[in-house]
Tab-separated table of C-alpha atoms and ligand atoms in Angstrom:
chain	number	residue	atom	x	y	z
A	1014	MET	CA	-23.297	9.458	23.749
A	1015	SER	CA	-20.592	10.194	26.269
A	1016	SER	CA	-17.427	11.708	25.002
A	1017	PHE	CA	-13.809	10.903	25.634
A	1018	VAL	CA	-11.442	13.781	26.142
A	1019	VAL	CA	-8.494	12.890	24.013
A	1020	ASP	CA	-5.733	15.141	22.905
A	1021	SER	CA	-4.772	14.299	19.371
A	1022	GLN	CA	-3.893	17.545	17.658
A	1023	PRO	CA	-0.137	18.052	17.538
A	1024	ASP	CA	1.413	21.332	18.689
A	1025	ALA	CA	3.007	23.748	16.227
A	1026	GLN	CA	6.183	21.654	16.099
A	1027	GLY	CA	4.240	18.480	15.437
A	1028	HIS	CA	4.439	16.977	18.920
A	1029	PHE	CA	1.773	14.497	19.935
A	1030	GLY	CA	2.468	14.708	23.671
A	1031	PRO	CA	6.070	13.549	24.093
A	1032	PHE	CA	6.090	11.946	20.621
A	1033	GLY	CA	6.475	13.261	17.072
A	1034	GLY	CA	8.392	16.419	16.263
A	1035	ARG	CA	10.871	17.188	13.522
A	1036	PHE	CA	14.306	15.564	13.822
A	1037	VAL	CA	15.953	16.280	10.481
A	1038	PRO	CA	19.151	17.759	9.090
A	1039	GLU	CA	19.163	21.528	8.628
A	1040	THR	CA	18.762	21.190	4.847
A	1041	LEU	CA	15.323	19.601	5.299
A	1042	MET	CA	13.933	22.188	7.734
A	1043	HIS	CA	13.045	24.660	5.038
A	1044	PRO	CA	11.332	22.183	2.690
A	1045	LEU	CA	9.313	20.802	5.613
A	1046	GLN	CA	8.224	24.293	6.641
A	1047	GLU	CA	7.300	25.093	3.043
A	1048	LEU	CA	5.312	21.871	2.815
A	1049	GLU	CA	3.553	22.556	6.106
A	1050	ALA	CA	2.558	26.083	5.065
A	1051	GLU	CA	1.260	24.914	1.698
A	1052	TYR	CA	-0.601	22.026	3.289
A	1053	PHE	CA	-2.389	24.336	5.744
A	1054	ARG	CA	-3.311	26.681	2.886
A	1055	ALA	CA	-4.633	23.788	0.804
A	1056	GLN	CA	-6.617	22.429	3.737
A	1057	GLN	CA	-8.465	25.753	4.000
A	1058	ASP	CA	-8.954	26.077	0.242
A	1059	PRO	CA	-12.382	24.877	-0.961
A	1060	ALA	CA	-11.013	24.438	-4.501
A	1061	PHE	CA	-8.373	22.001	-3.220
A	1062	GLN	CA	-10.911	20.079	-1.158
A	1063	LYS	CA	-13.250	19.922	-4.134
A	1064	GLU	CA	-10.541	18.607	-6.434
A	1065	LEU	CA	-9.489	16.031	-3.827
A	1066	SER	CA	-13.008	14.707	-3.337
A	1067	TYR	CA	-13.593	14.673	-7.099
A	1068	TYR	CA	-10.623	12.356	-7.725
A	1069	LEU	CA	-11.294	10.263	-4.600
A	1070	ARG	CA	-14.743	9.563	-5.992
A	1071	GLU	CA	-14.220	9.413	-9.756
A	1072	PHE	CA	-10.714	7.932	-9.922
A	1073	CYS	CA	-10.203	5.991	-6.694
A	1074	GLY	CA	-13.736	4.659	-6.237
A	1075	ARG	CA	-14.818	6.225	-2.943
A	1076	PRO	CA	-16.869	5.783	-0.885
A	1077	THR	CA	-15.861	2.175	-0.231
A	1078	PRO	CA	-18.587	-0.130	1.123
A	1079	LEU	CA	-18.990	-1.009	4.781
A	1080	TYR	CA	-19.804	-4.663	4.270
A	1081	HIS	CA	-21.502	-6.959	6.747
A	1082	ALA	CA	-19.447	-10.182	6.843
A	1083	GLU	CA	-22.356	-12.566	7.415
A	1084	ARG	CA	-20.644	-15.924	7.324
A	1085	LEU	CA	-17.658	-14.813	9.377
A	1086	THR	CA	-20.045	-13.337	11.943
A	1087	ARG	CA	-22.065	-16.561	12.079
A	1088	GLU	CA	-19.033	-18.838	12.341
A	1089	LEU	CA	-17.477	-16.856	15.151
A	1090	GLY	CA	-20.803	-16.646	16.947
A	1091	GLY	CA	-20.300	-13.278	18.641
A	1092	ALA	CA	-20.250	-9.630	17.601
A	1093	ARG	CA	-21.587	-8.497	14.241
A	1094	ILE	CA	-18.623	-7.877	11.954
A	1095	TYR	CA	-18.360	-5.174	9.307
A	1096	LEU	CA	-15.488	-4.879	6.844
A	1097	LYS	CA	-14.425	-1.434	5.640
A	1098	ARG	CA	-13.572	-2.336	2.067
A	1099	GLU	CA	-10.454	-0.313	1.289
A	1100	ASP	CA	-9.376	-3.359	-0.731
A	1101	LEU	CA	-11.858	-2.241	-3.382
A	1102	LEU	CA	-10.099	1.062	-4.008
A	1103	HIS	CA	-8.193	1.613	-7.237
A	1104	THR	CA	-4.733	-0.043	-6.918
A	1105	GLY	CA	-6.051	-2.281	-4.140
A	1106	ALA	CA	-5.303	-0.558	-0.830
A	1107	HIS	CA	-5.916	2.558	1.253
A	1108	LYS	CA	-2.539	4.035	0.240
A	1109	ILE	CA	-3.996	5.918	-2.712
A	1110	ASN	CA	-6.058	8.206	-0.414
A	1111	ASN	CA	-2.777	9.711	0.749
A	1112	SER	CA	-0.843	9.546	-2.528
A	1113	LEU	CA	-3.630	11.409	-4.285
A	1114	GLY	CA	-3.775	14.128	-1.631
A	1115	GLN	CA	-0.020	14.608	-1.721
A	1116	VAL	CA	0.276	14.631	-5.511
A	1117	LEU	CA	-2.327	17.403	-5.623
A	1118	LEU	CA	-0.196	19.310	-3.102
A	1119	ALA	CA	2.924	18.701	-5.204
A	1120	LYS	CA	1.130	20.178	-8.208
A	1121	ARG	CA	0.095	23.225	-6.166
A	1122	MET	CA	3.725	23.716	-5.157
A	1123	GLY	CA	4.827	23.561	-8.793
A	1124	LYS	CA	6.880	20.379	-8.335
A	1125	THR	CA	7.470	18.295	-11.452
A	1126	ARG	CA	8.875	15.182	-9.819
A	1127	VAL	CA	7.677	12.966	-6.970
A	1128	ILE	CA	9.572	10.316	-5.063
A	1129	ALA	CA	8.364	7.664	-2.622
A	1130	GLU	CA	9.584	4.804	-0.477
A	1131	THR	CA	7.704	1.547	-0.455
A	1132	GLY	CA	7.693	-1.688	1.550
A	1133	ALA	CA	5.075	-4.037	0.153
A	1134	GLY	CA	4.979	-1.949	-3.001
A	1135	GLN	CA	1.422	-0.740	-2.424
A	1136	HIS	CA	2.467	2.829	-1.683
A	1137	GLY	CA	4.834	2.772	-4.656
A	1138	VAL	CA	2.048	1.564	-6.926
A	1139	ALA	CA	-0.389	4.178	-5.592
A	1140	THR	CA	2.192	6.934	-6.084
A	1141	ALA	CA	3.221	5.726	-9.559
A	1142	THR	CA	-0.469	5.691	-10.440
A	1143	VAL	CA	-1.272	9.269	-9.416
A	1144	ALA	CA	2.038	10.482	-10.913
A	1145	ALA	CA	1.057	8.914	-14.237
A	1146	MET	CA	-2.392	10.466	-14.034
A	1147	PHE	CA	-0.974	13.964	-13.530
A	1148	GLY	CA	2.087	13.562	-15.763
A	1149	LEU	CA	4.748	13.895	-13.078
A	1150	GLN	CA	8.084	12.104	-13.100
A	1151	CYS	CA	8.196	9.387	-10.424
A	1152	VAL	CA	10.997	7.495	-8.677
A	1153	VAL	CA	10.245	4.814	-6.074
A	1154	TYR	CA	12.807	3.461	-3.603
A	1155	MET	CA	12.303	-0.134	-2.494
A	1156	GLY	CA	14.503	-2.499	-0.492
A	1157	ALA	CA	16.010	-5.264	-2.629
A	1158	HIS	CA	14.492	-7.926	-0.352
A	1159	ASP	CA	11.035	-6.370	-0.732
A	1160	CYS	CA	11.488	-6.146	-4.543
A	1161	GLU	CA	11.924	-9.893	-4.479
A	1162	ARG	CA	8.938	-10.801	-2.282
A	1163	GLN	CA	6.642	-8.258	-3.992
A	1164	ALA	CA	7.751	-8.694	-7.597
A	1165	LEU	CA	4.255	-8.142	-8.980
A	1166	ASN	CA	4.166	-4.613	-7.581
A	1167	VAL	CA	7.600	-3.838	-9.060
A	1168	TYR	CA	6.214	-4.726	-12.509
A	1169	ARG	CA	3.123	-2.623	-11.886
A	1170	MET	CA	5.179	0.456	-10.972
A	1171	ARG	CA	7.395	0.067	-14.044
A	1172	MET	CA	4.319	-0.426	-16.213
A	1173	LEU	CA	3.022	2.898	-14.922
A	1174	GLY	CA	6.206	4.643	-15.992
A	1175	ALA	CA	7.931	4.936	-12.624
A	1176	GLU	CA	11.595	4.230	-12.057
A	1177	VAL	CA	12.030	1.636	-9.289
A	1178	VAL	CA	15.344	1.836	-7.437
A	1179	SER	CA	16.225	-1.409	-5.656
A	1180	VAL	CA	18.051	-0.470	-2.429
A	1181	LYS	CA	20.729	-2.957	-1.439
A	1182	ALA	CA	21.904	-1.396	1.847
A	1183	GLY	CA	21.374	-2.963	5.296
A	1184	GLN	CA	18.410	-5.256	5.729
A	1185	GLN	CA	17.209	-4.288	2.224
A	1186	THR	CA	13.694	-3.411	3.382
A	1187	LEU	CA	11.630	-0.289	4.127
A	1188	LYS	CA	14.009	1.507	6.522
A	1189	GLU	CA	16.781	1.593	3.942
A	1190	ALA	CA	14.333	2.681	1.234
A	1191	ILE	CA	13.260	5.660	3.403
A	1192	ASN	CA	16.926	6.652	3.928
A	1193	GLU	CA	17.484	6.704	0.162
A	1194	ALA	CA	14.297	8.689	-0.464
A	1195	MET	CA	15.369	11.289	2.150
A	1196	ARG	CA	18.790	11.540	0.484
A	1197	ASP	CA	17.140	12.114	-2.895
A	1198	TRP	CA	14.810	14.734	-1.424
A	1199	VAL	CA	17.649	16.744	0.133
A	1200	THR	CA	19.406	16.809	-3.248
A	1201	ASN	CA	16.421	17.536	-5.489
A	1202	VAL	CA	14.037	19.401	-3.237
A	1203	ARG	CA	13.578	22.379	-5.579
A	1204	HIS	CA	11.498	20.439	-8.081
A	1205	THR	CA	10.749	17.259	-6.085
A	1206	HIS	CA	8.079	16.403	-3.518
A	1207	TYR	CA	8.568	13.385	-1.262
A	1208	ILE	CA	5.268	11.486	-0.963
A	1209	LEU	CA	5.786	9.653	2.332
A	1210	GLY	CA	3.481	6.660	2.554
A	1211	THR	CA	2.374	6.424	6.158
A	1212	ALA	CA	1.544	8.475	9.264
A	1213	TYR	CA	5.205	8.689	10.167
A	1214	GLY	CA	8.289	10.898	9.767
A	1215	ALA	CA	8.917	14.567	10.510
A	1216	HIS	CA	6.111	17.068	10.999
A	1217	PRO	CA	3.855	17.712	9.048
A	1218	TYR	CA	3.776	14.181	7.587
A	1219	PRO	CA	2.064	12.296	10.456
A	1220	LEU	CA	-0.646	14.974	10.690
A	1221	MET	CA	-1.055	15.381	6.941
A	1222	VAL	CA	-1.182	11.650	6.141
A	1223	ARG	CA	-3.700	11.085	8.943
A	1224	ASN	CA	-5.902	13.816	7.562
A	1225	PHE	CA	-5.757	12.346	4.053
A	1226	GLN	CA	-6.652	8.926	5.503
A	1227	ARG	CA	-9.404	10.024	7.892
A	1228	VAL	CA	-11.850	9.714	4.994
A	1229	ILE	CA	-11.914	5.984	5.937
A	1230	GLY	CA	-13.250	6.697	9.421
A	1231	ASP	CA	-15.505	9.564	8.322
A	1232	GLU	CA	-17.232	7.252	5.849
A	1233	ALA	CA	-17.339	4.293	8.244
A	1234	ARG	CA	-18.943	6.439	10.937
A	1235	ARG	CA	-21.652	7.670	8.582
A	1236	GLN	CA	-22.214	4.181	7.163
A	1237	ILE	CA	-22.547	2.377	10.491
A	1238	LEU	CA	-24.991	5.028	11.732
A	1239	GLU	CA	-27.032	4.473	8.571
A	1240	LYS	CA	-26.980	0.686	8.821
A	1241	GLU	CA	-27.200	0.124	12.570
A	1242	GLU	CA	-28.304	3.498	13.886
A	1243	ARG	CA	-25.541	3.399	16.436
A	1244	LEU	CA	-21.796	3.570	16.824
A	1245	PRO	CA	-19.610	0.461	16.747
A	1246	ASP	CA	-18.253	-1.070	19.960
A	1247	LEU	CA	-14.850	-1.918	18.545
A	1248	LEU	CA	-12.585	-0.774	15.707
A	1249	VAL	CA	-9.751	-3.033	14.560
A	1250	ALA	CA	-6.934	-2.208	12.147
A	1251	CYS	CA	-3.424	-3.424	11.423
A	1252	VAL	CA	-0.554	-1.060	12.216
A	1253	GLY	CA	2.556	-0.709	10.089
A	1254	GLY	CA	3.460	2.964	10.168
A	1255	GLY	CA	-0.119	3.437	11.265
A	1256	SER	CA	-1.951	5.261	8.471
A	1257	ASN	CA	-4.902	2.948	7.811
A	1258	ALA	CA	-5.464	2.545	11.556
A	1259	ILE	CA	-5.339	6.258	12.388
A	1260	GLY	CA	-7.521	6.957	9.339
A	1261	LEU	CA	-10.212	4.678	10.762
A	1262	PHE	CA	-9.755	5.641	14.436
A	1263	PHE	CA	-9.489	9.409	14.222
A	1264	PRO	CA	-13.156	10.372	13.627
A	1265	PHE	CA	-14.198	8.142	16.571
A	1266	LEU	CA	-11.656	9.383	19.120
A	1267	GLY	CA	-14.196	11.507	20.969
A	1268	ASP	CA	-16.724	8.667	21.317
A	1269	ALA	CA	-15.972	6.999	24.641
A	1270	SER	CA	-18.051	3.898	23.902
A	1271	VAL	CA	-15.947	3.034	20.853
A	1272	LYS	CA	-12.931	0.902	21.749
A	1273	MET	CA	-10.062	0.652	19.300
A	1274	VAL	CA	-7.302	-1.838	18.847
A	1275	GLY	CA	-4.281	-1.667	16.574
A	1276	VAL	CA	-2.616	-4.921	15.544
A	1277	GLU	CA	1.111	-5.078	14.942
A	1278	ALA	CA	3.125	-7.796	13.240
A	1279	GLY	CA	3.995	-10.495	15.774
A	1280	GLY	CA	6.089	-12.414	13.237
A	1281	GLU	CA	7.351	-15.637	14.788
A	1282	GLY	CA	6.478	-14.430	18.299
A	1283	ILE	CA	7.726	-11.689	20.627
A	1284	VAL	CA	11.134	-13.186	21.382
A	1285	GLY	CA	14.367	-12.044	19.778
A	1286	ASN	CA	13.925	-9.952	16.678
A	1287	ARG	CA	11.679	-12.110	14.501
A	1288	HIS	CA	8.773	-9.653	14.743
A	1289	ALA	CA	7.861	-5.996	14.178
A	1290	ALA	CA	5.716	-5.347	17.294
A	1291	ARG	CA	7.133	-1.993	18.430
A	1292	PHE	CA	4.750	-1.635	21.381
A	1293	GLN	CA	5.555	-5.138	22.634
A	1294	GLY	CA	9.319	-5.188	22.337
A	1295	GLY	CA	10.253	-1.564	21.643
A	1296	SER	CA	11.206	1.571	23.537
A	1297	ILE	CA	11.092	5.308	22.945
A	1298	GLY	CA	13.606	6.712	20.481
A	1299	VAL	CA	14.096	8.811	17.369
A	1300	LEU	CA	14.109	7.333	13.893
A	1301	GLN	CA	13.684	8.959	10.490
A	1302	GLY	CA	12.519	12.351	11.673
A	1303	THR	CA	10.251	11.598	14.611
A	1304	ARG	CA	10.163	10.344	18.214
A	1305	SER	CA	8.106	7.233	18.827
A	1306	PHE	CA	8.263	3.573	19.810
A	1307	ILE	CA	11.131	1.853	18.067
A	1308	LEU	CA	12.707	-1.573	18.045
A	1309	GLN	CA	16.267	-0.780	19.083
A	1310	ASP	CA	19.012	-2.308	21.188
A	1311	GLU	CA	20.551	-0.728	24.340
A	1312	ALA	CA	22.983	1.228	22.168
A	1313	GLY	CA	20.117	2.710	20.146
A	1314	GLN	CA	20.937	0.592	17.102
A	1315	ILE	CA	17.827	-0.246	15.120
A	1316	GLN	CA	16.946	-3.917	15.409
A	1317	LEU	CA	16.221	-6.217	12.534
A	1318	THR	CA	12.528	-6.951	12.120
A	1319	HIS	CA	10.499	-9.684	10.535
A	1320	SER	CA	6.942	-10.118	9.325
A	1321	VAL	CA	5.288	-12.317	6.750
A	1322	SER	CA	3.783	-9.067	5.420
A	1323	ALA	CA	6.208	-6.541	3.944
A	1324	GLY	CA	3.820	-3.656	4.698
A	1325	LEU	CA	4.085	-4.173	8.485
A	1326	ASP	CA	7.799	-4.944	8.564
A	1327	TYR	CA	9.200	-1.706	9.970
A	1328	ALA	CA	11.082	-0.862	13.180
A	1329	ALA	CA	9.004	2.189	14.211
A	1330	VAL	CA	5.371	3.165	14.599
A	1331	GLY	CA	3.638	6.501	13.954
A	1332	PRO	CA	3.858	9.018	16.841
A	1333	GLU	CA	0.111	9.592	17.140
A	1334	HIS	CA	-0.389	5.903	17.956
A	1335	ALA	CA	2.257	6.127	20.689
A	1336	TRP	CA	0.326	9.086	22.115
A	1337	LEU	CA	-3.093	7.407	21.907
A	1338	ARG	CA	-1.661	4.381	23.665
A	1339	GLU	CA	-0.117	6.477	26.411
A	1340	GLN	CA	-3.454	8.209	27.004
A	1341	GLY	CA	-5.197	4.843	27.171
A	1342	ARG	CA	-7.413	5.758	24.231
A	1343	ALA	CA	-6.347	2.942	21.931
A	1344	GLU	CA	-4.831	-0.401	22.738
A	1345	TYR	CA	-2.257	-2.306	20.731
A	1346	THR	CA	-1.711	-6.000	20.328
A	1347	TYR	CA	-0.106	-8.268	17.750
A	1348	ALA	CA	-0.872	-11.214	15.508
A	1349	THR	CA	1.781	-13.745	14.537
A	1350	ASP	CA	2.587	-14.776	10.963
A	1351	ASP	CA	0.706	-18.038	11.509
A	1352	ALA	CA	-2.399	-16.326	12.887
A	1353	ALA	CA	-2.384	-13.884	9.955
A	1354	LEU	CA	-2.039	-16.691	7.415
A	1355	ALA	CA	-4.900	-18.608	9.019
A	1356	ALA	CA	-7.054	-15.461	8.913
A	1357	PHE	CA	-6.080	-14.888	5.269
A	1358	GLN	CA	-7.379	-18.307	4.335
A	1359	ARG	CA	-10.448	-18.107	6.546
A	1360	LEU	CA	-11.685	-14.802	5.108
A	1361	ALA	CA	-11.096	-16.032	1.569
A	1362	ARG	CA	-13.129	-19.204	2.127
A	1363	LEU	CA	-15.891	-17.723	4.255
A	1364	GLU	CA	-16.447	-14.398	2.526
A	1365	GLY	CA	-14.974	-14.728	-0.960
A	1366	ILE	CA	-12.543	-11.944	-0.181
A	1367	ILE	CA	-8.764	-12.439	-0.302
A	1368	PRO	CA	-7.294	-9.887	2.103
A	1369	ALA	CA	-3.786	-8.437	2.038
A	1370	LEU	CA	-1.477	-10.208	4.496
A	1371	GLU	CA	-1.235	-6.875	6.345
A	1372	SER	CA	-5.021	-6.675	6.775
A	1373	SER	CA	-5.070	-10.369	7.750
A	1374	HIS	CA	-3.409	-9.344	11.032
A	1375	ALA	CA	-6.494	-7.278	11.855
A	1376	ILE	CA	-8.794	-10.134	10.814
A	1377	ALA	CA	-6.830	-12.468	13.126
A	1378	GLU	CA	-7.625	-10.184	16.075
A	1379	VAL	CA	-11.315	-10.134	15.094
A	1380	ILE	CA	-11.295	-13.938	15.028
A	1381	ARG	CA	-9.909	-13.871	18.571
A	1382	ARG	CA	-12.264	-11.214	19.943
A	1383	ALA	CA	-15.605	-11.560	18.216
A	1384	PRO	CA	-16.550	-14.815	20.014
A	1385	THR	CA	-16.027	-13.104	23.389
A	1386	MET	CA	-18.541	-10.375	22.485
A	1387	SER	CA	-22.333	-10.443	22.315
A	1388	PRO	CA	-24.335	-10.622	19.051
A	1389	GLN	CA	-25.637	-7.121	19.817
A	1390	GLN	CA	-22.166	-5.681	19.629
A	1391	LEU	CA	-20.578	-4.280	16.479
A	1392	ILE	CA	-17.034	-4.546	15.161
A	1393	ILE	CA	-15.637	-2.567	12.241
A	1394	VAL	CA	-12.388	-3.958	10.869
A	1395	ASN	CA	-10.398	-2.097	8.288
A	1396	LEU	CA	-9.726	-4.308	5.287
A	1397	SER	CA	-6.820	-2.093	4.281
A	1398	GLY	CA	-5.979	-3.930	1.063
A	1399	ARG	CA	-6.548	-6.916	-1.160
A	1400	GLY	CA	-4.348	-9.961	-1.238
A	1401	ASP	CA	-3.599	-10.519	-4.929
A	1402	LYS	CA	0.013	-9.469	-4.327
A	1403	ASP	CA	0.319	-12.077	-1.542
A	1404	VAL	CA	-1.282	-15.097	-3.150
A	1405	ALA	CA	1.948	-16.797	-4.298
A	1406	GLN	CA	3.637	-16.304	-0.915
A	1407	ALA	CA	0.578	-17.487	1.009
A	1408	ALA	CA	0.112	-20.533	-1.224
A	1409	GLU	CA	3.682	-21.574	-0.511
A	1410	LYS	CA	3.359	-21.082	3.251
A	1411	LEU	CA	-0.060	-22.753	3.443
A	1412	LYS	CA	1.166	-25.573	1.158
A	1413	LEU	CA	-1.810	-25.180	-1.197
B	2224	LIG	C1	1.073	-0.379	3.595
B	2224	LIG	C2	-0.037	-1.205	4.059
B	2224	LIG	C3	-0.343	-1.335	5.424
B	2224	LIG	C4	0.489	-0.746	6.518
B	2224	LIG	O1	0.610	0.625	6.492
B	2224	LIG	P1	-0.173	1.569	7.499
B	2224	LIG	O2	0.415	2.907	7.227
B	2224	LIG	O3	0.084	1.083	8.876
B	2224	LIG	O4	-1.598	1.496	7.148
B	2224	LIG	C5	-1.456	-2.076	5.777
B	2224	LIG	N1	-2.229	-2.675	4.856
B	2224	LIG	C6	-1.955	-2.587	3.541
B	2224	LIG	C7	-2.840	-3.287	2.584
B	2224	LIG	C8	-0.854	-1.848	3.095
B	2224	LIG	O5	-0.606	-1.785	1.786
């Protein structure tokens, strides 16, 4: 196996090449340094690792299967397709891998309260869940528009005892929810930990979230070697902030034969601002603590975004993805709302699996690529979540 020399460990300030870093007000420097120090201690502590793997297994349901999608493979007539079934995790998406890791850290730091931002509501639900399990107070910030389109998840969070704050500022989606969560953290940092939900934000979050999510790729690597006795040719994952994608990609970065593609939200197409494809229409800038690719206008004002899936509807992308792209290690494309909806329906009917609309973007790319590959080739696609939360919206759009 030839190896690919790729630089993907950040420096001490959290820079992935020219991306990443720590762009925060002075009041957040200390809490971030405290978090970083505690995280590095925990990472080296066998007791922490043991506790984390115990709850990942017994509470979350890991390992998740690597499932051969037989009918999808046959219909597309090309590469053999495997689904990494993160949709089968407790609460229905990969988000809980990270929420669990961070709540254990919060406990170690003696915090009694956790806060989170959420877009689709999946991260809010995962955080409310682990907060309930460990008896911590939990507040989740969610844009008012997202509260509306993901009402089921709002009920779930409240059922779990969390307070859901509907944020009415600006576009009323994820960006505004993150602003409110940061404001809360500055005010209450002594007893509060901010569980950020993706591989984004100020150092150490992108590094820490990636490391909590790399369990996806570690398992997938072991599983494909067991099943096929070789590495996959292609990895595919959708990219919102980038946590499920980096979680799958990271353990394969050194394997030159493994190609990887991240799929952003193409919305209604890459014209104007009816999409959230940062690598297609964006440029380099700083937003919410880090430097990365951002959808902004010439004056640096953050553009409005759109996607059929709330979980991909964000103006910036995680800094490690920007760095992998610049090094030519991973490539990034997009799927439109229509392509994602078609993939949603196709996977449901062919495999008996209703994917999240976010994950459907990755499936759409598989539908495009698999037929161009040979039956000897292998694709692993990350099925980052299940689609129960999206069924009403999809039914309306597909006129079912
Ligand atoms: C939140 C979410 C995403 C997008 O977030 P990433 O950090 O990019 O993974 C993708 N899929 C599902 C199911 C989600 O809930």
